[in-house]
Each structure stands twice: as structure tokens, then as C-alpha cells.
Coordinates of C-alpha atoms in Angstrom, one line a residue:
Chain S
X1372 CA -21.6 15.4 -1.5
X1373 CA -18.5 16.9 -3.2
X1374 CA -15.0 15.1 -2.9
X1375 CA -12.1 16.0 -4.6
X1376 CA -10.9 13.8 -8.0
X1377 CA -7.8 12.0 -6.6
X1378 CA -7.2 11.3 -10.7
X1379 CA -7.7 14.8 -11.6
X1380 CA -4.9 15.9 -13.9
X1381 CA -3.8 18.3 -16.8
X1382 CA -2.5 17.4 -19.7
X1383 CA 0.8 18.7 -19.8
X1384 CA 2.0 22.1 -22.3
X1385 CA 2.9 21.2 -26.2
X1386 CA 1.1 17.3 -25.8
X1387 CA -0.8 17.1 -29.0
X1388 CA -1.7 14.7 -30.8
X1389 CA 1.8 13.4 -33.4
X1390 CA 0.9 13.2 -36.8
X1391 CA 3.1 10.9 -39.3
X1392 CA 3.8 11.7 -43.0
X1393 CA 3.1 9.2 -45.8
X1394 CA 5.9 6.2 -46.3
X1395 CA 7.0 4.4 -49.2
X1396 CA 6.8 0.9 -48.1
X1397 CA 8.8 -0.6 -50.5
X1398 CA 12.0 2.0 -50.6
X1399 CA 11.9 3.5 -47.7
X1400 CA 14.7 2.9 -44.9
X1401 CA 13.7 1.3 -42.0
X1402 CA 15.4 1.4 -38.5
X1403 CA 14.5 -1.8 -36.5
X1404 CA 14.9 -0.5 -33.1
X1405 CA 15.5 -3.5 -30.0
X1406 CA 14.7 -2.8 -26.5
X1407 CA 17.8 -4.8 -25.2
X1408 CA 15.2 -7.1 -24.1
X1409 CA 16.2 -11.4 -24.6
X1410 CA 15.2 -12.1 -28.4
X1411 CA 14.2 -8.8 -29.8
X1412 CA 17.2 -8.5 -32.1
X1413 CA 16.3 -12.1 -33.4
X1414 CA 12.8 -11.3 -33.9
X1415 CA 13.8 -8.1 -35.5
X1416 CA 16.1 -9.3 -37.8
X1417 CA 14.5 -12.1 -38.7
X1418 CA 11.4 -9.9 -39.8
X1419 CA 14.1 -8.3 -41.9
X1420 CA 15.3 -11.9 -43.5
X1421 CA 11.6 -12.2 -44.9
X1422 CA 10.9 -8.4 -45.7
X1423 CA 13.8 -9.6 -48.3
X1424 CA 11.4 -11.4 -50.6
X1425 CA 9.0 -8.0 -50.7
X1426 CA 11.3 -5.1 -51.0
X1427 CA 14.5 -4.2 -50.6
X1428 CA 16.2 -4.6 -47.3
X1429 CA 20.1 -2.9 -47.7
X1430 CA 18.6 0.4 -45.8
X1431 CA 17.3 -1.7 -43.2
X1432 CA 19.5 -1.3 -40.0
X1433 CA 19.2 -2.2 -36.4
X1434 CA 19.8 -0.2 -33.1
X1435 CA 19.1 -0.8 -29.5
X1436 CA 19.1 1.1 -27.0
X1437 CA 22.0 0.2 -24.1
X1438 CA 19.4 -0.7 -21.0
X1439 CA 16.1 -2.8 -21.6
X1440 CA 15.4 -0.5 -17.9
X1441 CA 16.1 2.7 -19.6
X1442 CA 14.1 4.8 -22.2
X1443 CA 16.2 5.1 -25.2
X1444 CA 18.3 8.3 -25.9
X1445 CA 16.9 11.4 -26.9
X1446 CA 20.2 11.6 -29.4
X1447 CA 19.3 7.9 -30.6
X1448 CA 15.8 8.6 -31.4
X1449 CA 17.0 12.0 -33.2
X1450 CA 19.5 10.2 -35.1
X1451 CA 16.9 7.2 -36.1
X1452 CA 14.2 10.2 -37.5
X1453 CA 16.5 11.9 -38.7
X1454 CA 18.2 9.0 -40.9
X1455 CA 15.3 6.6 -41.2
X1456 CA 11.4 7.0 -42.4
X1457 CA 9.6 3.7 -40.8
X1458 CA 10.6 2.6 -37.1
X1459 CA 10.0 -1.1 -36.4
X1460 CA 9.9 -1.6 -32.7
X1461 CA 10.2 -4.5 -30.4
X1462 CA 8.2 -3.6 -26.9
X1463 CA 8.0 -5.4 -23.7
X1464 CA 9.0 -9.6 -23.5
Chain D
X1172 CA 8.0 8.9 -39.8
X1173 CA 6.0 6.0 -39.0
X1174 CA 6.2 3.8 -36.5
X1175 CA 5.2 0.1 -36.2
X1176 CA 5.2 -1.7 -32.7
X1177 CA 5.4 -5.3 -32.0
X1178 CA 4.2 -6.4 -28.8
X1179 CA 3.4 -9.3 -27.0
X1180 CA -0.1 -10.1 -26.5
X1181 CA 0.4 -9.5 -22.7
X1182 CA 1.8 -6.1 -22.9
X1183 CA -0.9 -4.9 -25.3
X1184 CA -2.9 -2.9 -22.9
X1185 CA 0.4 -1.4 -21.6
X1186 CA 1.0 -0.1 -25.3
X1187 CA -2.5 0.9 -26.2
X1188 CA -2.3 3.0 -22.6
X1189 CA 1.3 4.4 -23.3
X1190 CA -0.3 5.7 -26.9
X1191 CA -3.4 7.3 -25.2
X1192 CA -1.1 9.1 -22.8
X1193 CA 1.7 10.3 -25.3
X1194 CA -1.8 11.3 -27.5
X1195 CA 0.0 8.5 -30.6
X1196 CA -1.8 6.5 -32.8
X1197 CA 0.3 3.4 -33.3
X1198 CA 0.7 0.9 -36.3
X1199 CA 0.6 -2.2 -33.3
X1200 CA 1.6 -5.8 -33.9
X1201 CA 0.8 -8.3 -31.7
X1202 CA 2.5 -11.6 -31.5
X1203 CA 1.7 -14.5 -28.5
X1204 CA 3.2 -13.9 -25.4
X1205 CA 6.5 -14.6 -24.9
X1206 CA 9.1 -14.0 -27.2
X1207 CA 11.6 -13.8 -25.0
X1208 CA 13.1 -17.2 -23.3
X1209 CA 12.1 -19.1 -26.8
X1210 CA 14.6 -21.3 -28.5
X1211 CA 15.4 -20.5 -32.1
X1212 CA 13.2 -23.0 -33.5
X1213 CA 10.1 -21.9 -30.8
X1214 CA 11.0 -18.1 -32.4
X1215 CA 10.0 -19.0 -35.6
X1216 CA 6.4 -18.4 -35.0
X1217 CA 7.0 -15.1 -33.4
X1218 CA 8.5 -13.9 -36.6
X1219 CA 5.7 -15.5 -39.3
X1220 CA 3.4 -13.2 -37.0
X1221 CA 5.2 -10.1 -36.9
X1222 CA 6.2 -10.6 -40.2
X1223 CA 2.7 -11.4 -41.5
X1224 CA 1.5 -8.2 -39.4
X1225 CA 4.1 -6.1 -41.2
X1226 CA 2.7 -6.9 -44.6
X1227 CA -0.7 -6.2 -43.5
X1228 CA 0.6 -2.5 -42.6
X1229 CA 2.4 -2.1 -45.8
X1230 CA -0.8 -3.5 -47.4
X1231 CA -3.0 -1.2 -45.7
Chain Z
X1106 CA -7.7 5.2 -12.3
X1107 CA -10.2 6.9 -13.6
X1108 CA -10.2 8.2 -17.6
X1109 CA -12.2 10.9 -17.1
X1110 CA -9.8 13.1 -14.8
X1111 CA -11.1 16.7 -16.3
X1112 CA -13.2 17.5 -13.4
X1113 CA -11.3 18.1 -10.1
X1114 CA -14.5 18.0 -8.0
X1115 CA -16.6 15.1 -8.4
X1116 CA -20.3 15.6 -6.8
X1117 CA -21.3 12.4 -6.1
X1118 CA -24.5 11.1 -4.8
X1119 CA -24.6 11.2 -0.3
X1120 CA -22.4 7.4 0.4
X1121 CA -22.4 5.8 3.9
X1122 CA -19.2 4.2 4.8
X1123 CA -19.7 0.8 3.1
X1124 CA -21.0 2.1 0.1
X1125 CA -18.2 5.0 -0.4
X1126 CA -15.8 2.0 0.0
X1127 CA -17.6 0.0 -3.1
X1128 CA -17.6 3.1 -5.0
X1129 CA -14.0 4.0 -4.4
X1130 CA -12.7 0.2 -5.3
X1131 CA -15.4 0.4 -8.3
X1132 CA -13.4 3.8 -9.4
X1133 CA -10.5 1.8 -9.3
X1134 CA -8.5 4.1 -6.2
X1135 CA -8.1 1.7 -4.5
X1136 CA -4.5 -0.4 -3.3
X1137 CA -7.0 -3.1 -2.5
X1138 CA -7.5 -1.5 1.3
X1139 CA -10.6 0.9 2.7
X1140 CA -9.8 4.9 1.6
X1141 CA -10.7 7.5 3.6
X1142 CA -12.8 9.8 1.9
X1143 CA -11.4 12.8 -0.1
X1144 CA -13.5 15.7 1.0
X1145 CA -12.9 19.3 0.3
X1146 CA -12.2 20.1 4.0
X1147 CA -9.9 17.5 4.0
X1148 CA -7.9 18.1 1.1
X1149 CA -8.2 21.8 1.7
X1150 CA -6.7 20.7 5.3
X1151 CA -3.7 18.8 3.4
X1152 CA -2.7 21.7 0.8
X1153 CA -2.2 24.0 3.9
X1154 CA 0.3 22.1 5.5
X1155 CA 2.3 22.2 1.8
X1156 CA 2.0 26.4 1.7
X1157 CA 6.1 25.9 1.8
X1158 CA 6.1 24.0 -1.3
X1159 CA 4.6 25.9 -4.5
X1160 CA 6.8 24.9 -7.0
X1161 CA 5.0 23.0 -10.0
X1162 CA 5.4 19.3 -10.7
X1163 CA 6.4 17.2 -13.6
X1164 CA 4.0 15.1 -15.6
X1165 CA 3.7 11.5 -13.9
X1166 CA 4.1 8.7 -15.7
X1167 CA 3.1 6.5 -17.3
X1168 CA -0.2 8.1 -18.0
X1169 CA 1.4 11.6 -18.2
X1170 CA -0.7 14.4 -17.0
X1171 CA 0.6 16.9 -14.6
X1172 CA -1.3 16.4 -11.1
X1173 CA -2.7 19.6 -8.9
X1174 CA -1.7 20.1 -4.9
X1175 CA -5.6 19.1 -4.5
X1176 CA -5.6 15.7 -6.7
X1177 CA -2.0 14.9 -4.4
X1178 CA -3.5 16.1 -1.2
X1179 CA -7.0 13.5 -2.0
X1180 CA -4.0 10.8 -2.5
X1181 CA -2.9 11.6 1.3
X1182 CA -6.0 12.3 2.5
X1183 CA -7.4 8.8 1.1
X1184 CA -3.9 6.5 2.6
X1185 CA -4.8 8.0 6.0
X1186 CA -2.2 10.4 6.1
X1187 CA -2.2 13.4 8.5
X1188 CA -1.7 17.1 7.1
X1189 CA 1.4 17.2 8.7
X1190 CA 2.7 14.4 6.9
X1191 CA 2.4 16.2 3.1
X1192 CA 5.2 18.1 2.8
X1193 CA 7.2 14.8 3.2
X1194 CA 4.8 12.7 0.5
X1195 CA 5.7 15.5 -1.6
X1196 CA 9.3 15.7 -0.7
X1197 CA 9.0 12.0 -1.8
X1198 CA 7.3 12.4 -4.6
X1199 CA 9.3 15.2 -6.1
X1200 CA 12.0 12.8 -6.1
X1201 CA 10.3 10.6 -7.9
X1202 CA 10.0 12.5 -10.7
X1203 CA 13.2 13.4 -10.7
X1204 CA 14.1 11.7 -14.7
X1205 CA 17.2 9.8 -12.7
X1206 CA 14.7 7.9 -10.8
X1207 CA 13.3 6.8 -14.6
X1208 CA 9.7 6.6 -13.0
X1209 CA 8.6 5.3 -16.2
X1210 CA 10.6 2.7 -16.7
X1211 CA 9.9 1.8 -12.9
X1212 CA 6.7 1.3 -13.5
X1213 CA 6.1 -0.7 -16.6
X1214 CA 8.6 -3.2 -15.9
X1215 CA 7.9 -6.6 -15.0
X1216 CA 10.5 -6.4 -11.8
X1217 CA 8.5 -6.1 -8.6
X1218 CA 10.3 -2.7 -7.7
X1219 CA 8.2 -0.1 -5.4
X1220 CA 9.3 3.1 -4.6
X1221 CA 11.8 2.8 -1.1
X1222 CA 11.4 5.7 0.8
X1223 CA 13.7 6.8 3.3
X1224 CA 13.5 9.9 5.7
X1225 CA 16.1 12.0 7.6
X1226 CA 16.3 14.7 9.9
X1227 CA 14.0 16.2 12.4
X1228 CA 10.8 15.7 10.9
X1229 CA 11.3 12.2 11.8
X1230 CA 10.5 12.0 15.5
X1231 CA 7.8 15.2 14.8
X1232 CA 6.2 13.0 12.7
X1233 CA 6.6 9.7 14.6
X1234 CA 8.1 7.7 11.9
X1235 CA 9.8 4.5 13.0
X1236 CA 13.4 4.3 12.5
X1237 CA 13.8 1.4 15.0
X1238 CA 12.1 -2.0 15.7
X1239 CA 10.1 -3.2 12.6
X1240 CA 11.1 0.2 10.8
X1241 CA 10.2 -1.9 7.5
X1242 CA 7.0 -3.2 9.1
X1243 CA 3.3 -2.3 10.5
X1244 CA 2.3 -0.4 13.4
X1245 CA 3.1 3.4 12.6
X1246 CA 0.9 5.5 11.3
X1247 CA 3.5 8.0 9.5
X1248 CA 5.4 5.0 7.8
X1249 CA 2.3 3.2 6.9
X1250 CA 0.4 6.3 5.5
X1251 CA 3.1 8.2 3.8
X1252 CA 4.7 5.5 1.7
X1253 CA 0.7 4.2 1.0
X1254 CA 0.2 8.0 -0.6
X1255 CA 3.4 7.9 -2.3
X1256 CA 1.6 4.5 -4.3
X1257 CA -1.7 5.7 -4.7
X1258 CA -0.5 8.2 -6.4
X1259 CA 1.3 6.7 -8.9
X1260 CA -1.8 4.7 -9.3
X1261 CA -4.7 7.5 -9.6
X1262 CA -2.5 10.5 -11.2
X1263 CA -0.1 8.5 -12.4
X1264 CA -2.1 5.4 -14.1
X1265 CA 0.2 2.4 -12.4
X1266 CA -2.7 0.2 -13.0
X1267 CA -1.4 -3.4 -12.0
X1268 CA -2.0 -5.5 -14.7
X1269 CA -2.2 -2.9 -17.4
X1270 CA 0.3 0.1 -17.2
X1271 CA 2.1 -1.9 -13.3
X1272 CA 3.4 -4.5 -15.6
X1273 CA 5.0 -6.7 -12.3
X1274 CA 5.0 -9.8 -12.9
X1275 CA 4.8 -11.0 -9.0
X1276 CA 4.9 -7.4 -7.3
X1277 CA 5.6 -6.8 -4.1
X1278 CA 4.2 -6.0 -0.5
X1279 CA 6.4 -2.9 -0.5
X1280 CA 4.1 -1.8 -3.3
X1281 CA 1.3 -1.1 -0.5
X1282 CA 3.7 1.0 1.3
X1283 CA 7.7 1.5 1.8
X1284 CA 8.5 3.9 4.3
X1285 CA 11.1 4.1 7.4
X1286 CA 13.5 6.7 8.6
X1287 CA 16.9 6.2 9.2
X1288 CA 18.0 5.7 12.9
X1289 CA 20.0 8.2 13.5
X1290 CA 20.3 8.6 17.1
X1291 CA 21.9 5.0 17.2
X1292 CA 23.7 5.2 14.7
X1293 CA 27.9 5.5 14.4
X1294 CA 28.0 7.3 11.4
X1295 CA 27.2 10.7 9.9
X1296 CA 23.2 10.7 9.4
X1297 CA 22.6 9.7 5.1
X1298 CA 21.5 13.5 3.9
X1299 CA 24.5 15.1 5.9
X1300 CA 26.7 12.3 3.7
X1301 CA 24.6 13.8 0.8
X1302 CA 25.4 17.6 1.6
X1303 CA 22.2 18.6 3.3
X1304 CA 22.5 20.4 6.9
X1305 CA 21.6 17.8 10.2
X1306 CA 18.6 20.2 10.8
X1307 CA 17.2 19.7 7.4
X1308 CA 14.4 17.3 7.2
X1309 CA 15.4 15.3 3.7
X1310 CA 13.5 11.8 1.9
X1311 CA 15.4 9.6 -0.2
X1312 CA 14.0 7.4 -3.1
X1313 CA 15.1 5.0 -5.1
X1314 CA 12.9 2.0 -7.2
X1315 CA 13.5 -0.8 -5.0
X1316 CA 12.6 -4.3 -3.9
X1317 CA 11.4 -5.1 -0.6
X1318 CA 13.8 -5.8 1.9
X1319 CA 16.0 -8.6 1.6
X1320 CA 17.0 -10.2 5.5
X1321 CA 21.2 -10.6 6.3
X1322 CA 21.2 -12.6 9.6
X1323 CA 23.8 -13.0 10.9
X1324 CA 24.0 -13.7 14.7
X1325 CA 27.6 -16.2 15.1
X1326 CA 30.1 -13.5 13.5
X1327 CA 31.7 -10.9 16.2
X1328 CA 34.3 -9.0 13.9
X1329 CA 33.7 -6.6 11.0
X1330 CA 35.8 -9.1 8.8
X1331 CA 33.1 -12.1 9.7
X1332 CA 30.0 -9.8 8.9
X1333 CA 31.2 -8.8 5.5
X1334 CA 31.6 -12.1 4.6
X1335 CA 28.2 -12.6 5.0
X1336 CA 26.8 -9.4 3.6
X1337 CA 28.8 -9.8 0.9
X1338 CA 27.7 -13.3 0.0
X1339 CA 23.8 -12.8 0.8
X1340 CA 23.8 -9.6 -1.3
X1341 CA 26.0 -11.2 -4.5
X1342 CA 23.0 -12.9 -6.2
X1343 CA 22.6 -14.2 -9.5
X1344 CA 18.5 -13.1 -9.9
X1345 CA 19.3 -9.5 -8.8
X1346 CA 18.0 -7.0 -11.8
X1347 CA 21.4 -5.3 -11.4
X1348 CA 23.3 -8.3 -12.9
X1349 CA 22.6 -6.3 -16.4
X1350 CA 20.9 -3.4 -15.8
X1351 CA 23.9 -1.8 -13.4
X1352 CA 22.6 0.5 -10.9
X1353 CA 22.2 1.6 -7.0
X1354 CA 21.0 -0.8 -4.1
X1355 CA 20.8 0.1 -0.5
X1356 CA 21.8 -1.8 2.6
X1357 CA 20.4 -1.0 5.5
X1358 CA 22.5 -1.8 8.5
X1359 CA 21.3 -3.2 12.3
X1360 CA 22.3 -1.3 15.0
X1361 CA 24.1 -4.3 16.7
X1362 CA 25.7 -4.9 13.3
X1363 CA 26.8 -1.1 12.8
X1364 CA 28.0 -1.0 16.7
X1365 CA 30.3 -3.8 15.7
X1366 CA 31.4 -2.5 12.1
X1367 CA 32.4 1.0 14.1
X1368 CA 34.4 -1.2 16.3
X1369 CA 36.6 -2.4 14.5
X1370 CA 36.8 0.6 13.0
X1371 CA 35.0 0.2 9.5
X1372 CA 33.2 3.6 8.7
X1373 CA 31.0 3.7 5.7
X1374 CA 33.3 4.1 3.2
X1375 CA 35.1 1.3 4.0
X1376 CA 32.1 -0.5 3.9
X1377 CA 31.4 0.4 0.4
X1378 CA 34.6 -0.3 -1.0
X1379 CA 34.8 -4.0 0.8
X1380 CA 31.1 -5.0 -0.8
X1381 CA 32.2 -3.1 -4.1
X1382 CA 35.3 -5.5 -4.0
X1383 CA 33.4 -8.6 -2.4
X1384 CA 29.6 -8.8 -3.1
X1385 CA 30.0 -10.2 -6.8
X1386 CA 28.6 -12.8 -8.5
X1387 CA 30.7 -15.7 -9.3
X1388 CA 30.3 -17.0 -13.5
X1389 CA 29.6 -20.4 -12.2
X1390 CA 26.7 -19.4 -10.8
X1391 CA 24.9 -17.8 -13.8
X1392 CA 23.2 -19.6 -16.8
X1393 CA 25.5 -19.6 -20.0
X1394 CA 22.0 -18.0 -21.6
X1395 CA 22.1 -15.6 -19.3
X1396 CA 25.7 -15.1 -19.8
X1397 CA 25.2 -14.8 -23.6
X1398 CA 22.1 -12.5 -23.6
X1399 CA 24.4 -10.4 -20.9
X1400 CA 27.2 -10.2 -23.3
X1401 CA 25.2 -9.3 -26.4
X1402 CA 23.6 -6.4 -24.5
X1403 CA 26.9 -5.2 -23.8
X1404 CA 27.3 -6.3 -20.0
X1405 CA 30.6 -8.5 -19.9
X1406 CA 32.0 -10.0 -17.3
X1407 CA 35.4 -9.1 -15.4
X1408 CA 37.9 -11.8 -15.2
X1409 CA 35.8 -14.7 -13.3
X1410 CA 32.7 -12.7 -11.5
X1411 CA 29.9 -10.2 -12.7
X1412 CA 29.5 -7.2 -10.5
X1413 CA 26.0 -5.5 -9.5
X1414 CA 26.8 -2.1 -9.7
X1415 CA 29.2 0.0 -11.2
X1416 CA 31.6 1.1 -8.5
X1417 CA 31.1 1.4 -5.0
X1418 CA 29.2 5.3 -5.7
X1419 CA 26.5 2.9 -6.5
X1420 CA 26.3 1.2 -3.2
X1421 CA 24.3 3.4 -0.1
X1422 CA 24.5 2.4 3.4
X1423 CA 22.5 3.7 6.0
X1424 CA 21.4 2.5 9.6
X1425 CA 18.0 1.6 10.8
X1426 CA 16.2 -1.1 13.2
X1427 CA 16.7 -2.0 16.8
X1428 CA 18.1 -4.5 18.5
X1429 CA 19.1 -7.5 17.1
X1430 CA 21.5 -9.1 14.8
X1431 CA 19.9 -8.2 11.6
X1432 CA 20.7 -6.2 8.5
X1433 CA 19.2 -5.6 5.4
X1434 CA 19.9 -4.7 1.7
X1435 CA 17.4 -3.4 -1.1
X1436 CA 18.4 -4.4 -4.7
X1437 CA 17.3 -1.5 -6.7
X1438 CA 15.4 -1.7 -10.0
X1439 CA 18.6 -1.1 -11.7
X1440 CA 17.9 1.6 -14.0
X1441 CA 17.2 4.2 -11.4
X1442 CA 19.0 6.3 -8.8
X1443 CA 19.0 7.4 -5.2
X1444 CA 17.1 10.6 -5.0
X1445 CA 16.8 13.0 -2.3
X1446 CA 15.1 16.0 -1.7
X1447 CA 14.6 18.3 1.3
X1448 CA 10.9 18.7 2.8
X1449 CA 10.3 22.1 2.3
X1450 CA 7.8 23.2 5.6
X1451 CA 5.5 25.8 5.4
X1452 CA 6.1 29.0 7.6
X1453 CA 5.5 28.9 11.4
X1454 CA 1.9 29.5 11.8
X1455 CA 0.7 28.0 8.4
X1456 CA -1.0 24.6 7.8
X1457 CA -1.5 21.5 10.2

């Protein structure tokens, strides 16, 4: 018997898979980006307190975006690629 | 750019689903579940982990 | 959901009743409930009744691919929807993926917020949807199926998999199905859509991410003055997600509750302006974390209350149920807004 897929989907136009370039781990700035979510600034910039003893951390700056409900600005995630060459996120609780 | 994820044990699968959909390969931390709701002191785990994972991506 | 969504007709192996019912669930298509089964008549059946609506859709999220009229119509066909009911699951739907209504965002959270959908217009009574007694409950077939197709398919297109891309922590009942039509033929006011600039003969479904419906008894009050008292105070509350993430919320309004607001001369606006004004949260009654974590996310408080929306645009008021002194209000998910779209019919003559 035939039925129809109630998953069936297409992948939508210009979705391929992103690529990333190669990072200096040591030099490279470093946007640590906060969901707005309880904690995630504190966990972020305490990662940045210890990343002081391994390389250098005065290009290491943190943004959030305004609503933990909301995805972040298009213009904020621009701005952070455009300025920064490692993202570290904090996602979910 | 590269981008590193931390993530709560809990919302791993909702990560690891999110990067199969959006067809990304991400560099994925994940710390016990939860980190928000912790004290300062309870924190300090948290960031040994995601700190910890962090060198292991720089290491890699 | 199923991973391997390439094929849009699956030949599967000749299943009796029980068995297509353990092979549905085992595909995971299921809300939990029997699914009628997709067949090609069927679902050919459903995408003629949408011949008025052949405008593409969006990607659905969270799993992002971009569904087909056929993989939407096996969603209807599967809740127990009737043909004729499709052009208003895809009214709905379209509205949901409307980026305002931050579908997304909606689904991965941990709040318990389903998608509220609301229909005006003619369509209502052709349809049979319940706009009066138990208008939030069971017992009508329109209500029940159409809000249950709007879920499953976020679930099967989409990929809301509770547990793993549904992040709620508790979830809700509304998230089998949240469906009811506004009661316009009792109601004092202008219908919702002709508030929103659509014509009275337009059929039109509003969305918004919301919780399930919240109760305001109140049977002792007999002015205006006396119910917004208690609206106000039963809606004000400290564990709404609005608190920080400002947006929209609904309240529905009773018919013996509206007769009386109309009374004594309170239209909607006034309405909107009084719970803007009055439906705050004292400071005394939120946590000093909270308060911080509020702050530090850049939602302060104003003199000695925190709102739960930004100004009374944010607050909607329509009129459903019979009788009885009962209200209702729907806290939205916060970051989300009220979307509504007109059902687009096919010509005379086409479809169910």
C-alpha cells in the first residue's frame, strides 16, 4: 500500500553545508556570545578568567543578545564575524 | 570563523539536531545540566568543564 | 519524525488497523493518539480543497526543510481533519511561519507554549467550530482536528520532537490541540480581524505561541470596575514568561462578563488601557534573584511594579464561551506576536 510521507520535506535553496577557516587559538579575538539566559555571562566570563593563563585574553569581549526568547540579530551576528574569528557560545540552561 | 558551543548535557540532542538541520558541524561543549539557578560557588564546576573542553578544542 | 523525509510516497507493506497504528507511533507521527492513515486519495482529497492557496511556504523550524501541500495535507489527513478544514490549518500555519511568531524560538524553549489558534469569520459556523460552551475544550470535530494538524506538523515537517528539538520542560495539553473561534454573534464588540483591518466576510485565523488557558472566575462582581479588579489581579503574575521576555497575551472574555463590561460602557480599548495600567506585578512579589537576573538582562522595573507587556498594543481581547461567569487570559511565550492571516478558499466548484 502507498501512503503519503507526512515528514516529506526539501531542503530549502542556498542550505549547504558552512565551512570554517583555520583559527589561531592563541591570538585570535574571541566573541563570547550569552544567550540572556540566568548564568551564561558568569560561565562565559569565567572561561575567559582561566583562558588568561593560556593566551592572551584583551581581544576577548562579550555580547548577548537582548531576549534569551529571541534569536540574536542578524546585525549582531554580522558585527561578531565581522570583528571576531572564534565565537564562544552559551546555549540552552 | 569558528564556532564553539557550550551546552548543557540536557540540551545536547537539541544542538546536535539544530547542526544537522542548519547542515553545521559544531565544536560542542557539554557541561552537567544546569548551569543556570547555581550559586557562584556551585558554578565553579560548570566553568572547570567548559574551560577544560575549550583547551581540548584549542588542542585539537 | 522521520530522518529519511526524501521520499514523499512511502510503499509500505498492506497494515490492518492495529498494526498501521504500531507502525505510525514506531515512525514517530504520532501526538501519542491513533492517526488516520495518509493515503494518496486522501491527501489528494485535502490538496483540492487548498487549490485557492498556491503560494510556497517557508522552511519550518527547527528542523528546517520546506514542506510540500501533500506532506501538510498527510498532517490533516492523519489529525482527522476534513478537506474542508485545510485552507484554515494552512491559514494557521502560514502564520506560523510568519518570523514575528519566532516559531523557532517557540519551539526549543523550555516554556510549555503551544500554538493558540483563533478563527473569525464565516468559515466558522461552515466549518462547525465551537465559539461557545467549552470553545477551549473536547467535543468538536473542527476545533479538535485543526489545531491537532497545526501540532503534528510541527512535529513530522517540522522536527518538534518532545524531548529532543520540543525542549518543554512540563508541556502542555494545548500542545495536542488549541483551537476555538471567537464568538462573534454574542459578542458587544467589533469581531477581532475587523479590529485587525480584515473585511466581516473574510474568514481570518489568529496565532500566537501561547499557554493554555488560564480560568478568571469571577461570579460576585456586577460592575465593570469589580471585574477589572479581578482580571487584573489573576492575570498580574509573577511566573508569567512575559515578566522578561515582554510580549502579547490574550484574554478571552465570557459572554456574561463582556454583556457586563458593554454595560457600563467599557469597549475594548478601554479594556486594554485599564489591564495595561492595572494587571502589573508588584516588586514584593518577585524574588530579589529574579529581580537581579531581570535587571542584568536589561528588563528594569518602573517605580514599584514590573509590567508584562510593553503597552497596551500588546494586550488582545477577544470574546468567546457561553454562559457563565468565566473569562480567560493566555500568557504568550513572550517572544512572539499575534499573527493573522485570511483563509484563502478555493474557487466555487473546486475541492471538498
Amino acid at each position: 500500500m502507498r501512503i503519503v510521507n507526512p515528514g516529506f520535506g526539501l531542503t530549502p535553496a542556498g542550505a549547504e553545508q558552512a565551512t570554517e577557516g583555520k583559527v589561531d587559538w592563541l591570538n585570535d579575538p574571541i566573541v563570547l556570545f550569552g544567550n540572556s539566559k540566568p548564568n551564561a555571562r558568569e560561565l562565559l566570563e569565567g572561561v575567559k578568567a582561566k583562558l588568561a593563563g593560556i593566551r592572551r585574553t584583551d581581544n576577548i569581549d562579550f555580547v548577548a543578545k537582548n531576549s534569551a526568547s529571541q534569536g540574536a540579530p542578524l546585525e549582531m551576528i554580522n558585527d561578531a564575524a565581522k570583528k571576531y574569528r572564534i565565537a564562544l557560545l552559551a546555549l540552552g540552561d | 570563523m569558528v564556532g564553539v558551543v557550550i551546552a548543557t548535557e540536557t540540551f545536547k540532542p537539541l544542538v546536535l539536531a539544530q547542526a544537522k538541520a542548519r547542515k553545521v558541524d559544531p565544536h560542542l561543549i557539554v557541561v552537567k545540566h544546569p548551569v543556570g539557578g547555581l550559586n557562584a560557588e556551585e558554578l565553579v564546576e560548570r566553568i572547570e568543564a567548559a574551560f577544560a573542553g575549550f583547551q581540548q578544542e584549542m588542542n585539537a | 519524525m522521520s530522518d529519511s523525509a526524501d521520499t514523499e510516497i512511502l510503499d509500505i507493506a498492506d497494515l490492518d488497523q492495529e498494526a498501521w497504528q504500531d507502525y505510525a507511533i514506531e515512525q514517530g507521527w504520532s501526538d501519542g493518539l491513533p492517526l488516520v492513515m495518509p493515503t494518496e486519495a486522501s491527501v489528494a482529497r485535502m490538496v483540492a480543497a487548498a487549490h485557492g492557496d498556491n503560494e510556497g511556504f517557508a522552511a519550518i523550524s527547527p528542523r528546517q526543510v520546506v514542506p510540500t501541500m501533500a506532506s501538510l495535507a498527510a498532517n490533516a489527513v492523519m489529525a482527522g481533519a476534513k478537506a474542508a478544514y485545510f485552507p484554515t490549518i494552512l491559514a494557521g500555519l502560514r502564520g506560523i511561519l510568519d518570523p514575528s511568531y519566532n516559531l523557532h524560538g517557540s519551539m526549543a524553549t523550555t516554556h510549555s507554549c503551544a500554538p493558540m489558534v483563533m478563527v473569525n469569520g464565516p468559515l466558522r459556523q461552515a466549518l462547525d467550530i465551537n465559539c461557545s460552551s467549552n470553545c477551549f475544550g473536547q467535543g468538536w470535530r473542527a476545533n479538535a482536528s485543526i489545531g491537532r494538524a497545526i501540532q503534528l506538523i510541527l512535529l513530522n515537517v517540522g522536527g518538534g520532537k518532545p524531548g529532543v528539538m520540543d525542549r518543554s520542560t512540563q508541556g502542555s495539553p494545548a500542545k495536542y490541540a488549541f483551537c476555538f473561534g471567537e464568538n462573534e454573534e454574542e459578542s458587544p464588540w467589533l469581531p477581532f480581524h475587523v479590529r485587525r483591518g480584515f473585511a466581516p466576510e473574510d474568514t481570518v485565523v489568529t496565532v500566537m505561541s501561547g499557554e493554555a488557558p488560564h480560568n478568571i472566575n469571577d461570579h460576585g462582581s456586577t460592575s465593570a470596575e469589580g471585574l477589572m479588579t479581578t482580571f487584573a489581579h489573576t492575570i498580574a503574575q509573577p511566573g508569567a514568561n512575559t515578566v522578561y521576555g515582554k510580549g502579547p497575551y490574550m484574554v478571552v472574555v465570557g459572554p456574561e462578563h463582556a454583556a457586563t463590561f458593554h454595560r457600563d460602557g467599557w469597549g475594548v480599548d478601554k479594556l486594554r488601557d485599564e489591564l495595561w495600567l492595572r494587571a502589573r506585578i508588584p516588586l514584593k512579589h518577585i524574588s530579589e534573584e529574579n529581580l537581579a537576573t531581570y535587571a542584568a538582562t536589561g528588563h528594569h522595573a518602573t517605580g514599584d511594579f514590573l509590567t508584562i507587556c510593553r503597552g497596551p498594543e500588546d494586550i488582545h481581547i477577544s470574546m468567546a464561551g457561553g454562559p457563565g461567569k468565566h473569562s480567560a487570559f493566555i500568557p504568550s511565550f513572550g517572544g512572539t506576536a499575534v499573527v493573522s492571516t485570511r483563509v484563502k478558499l478555493p474557487p466555487a466548484g473546486i475541492g471538498a
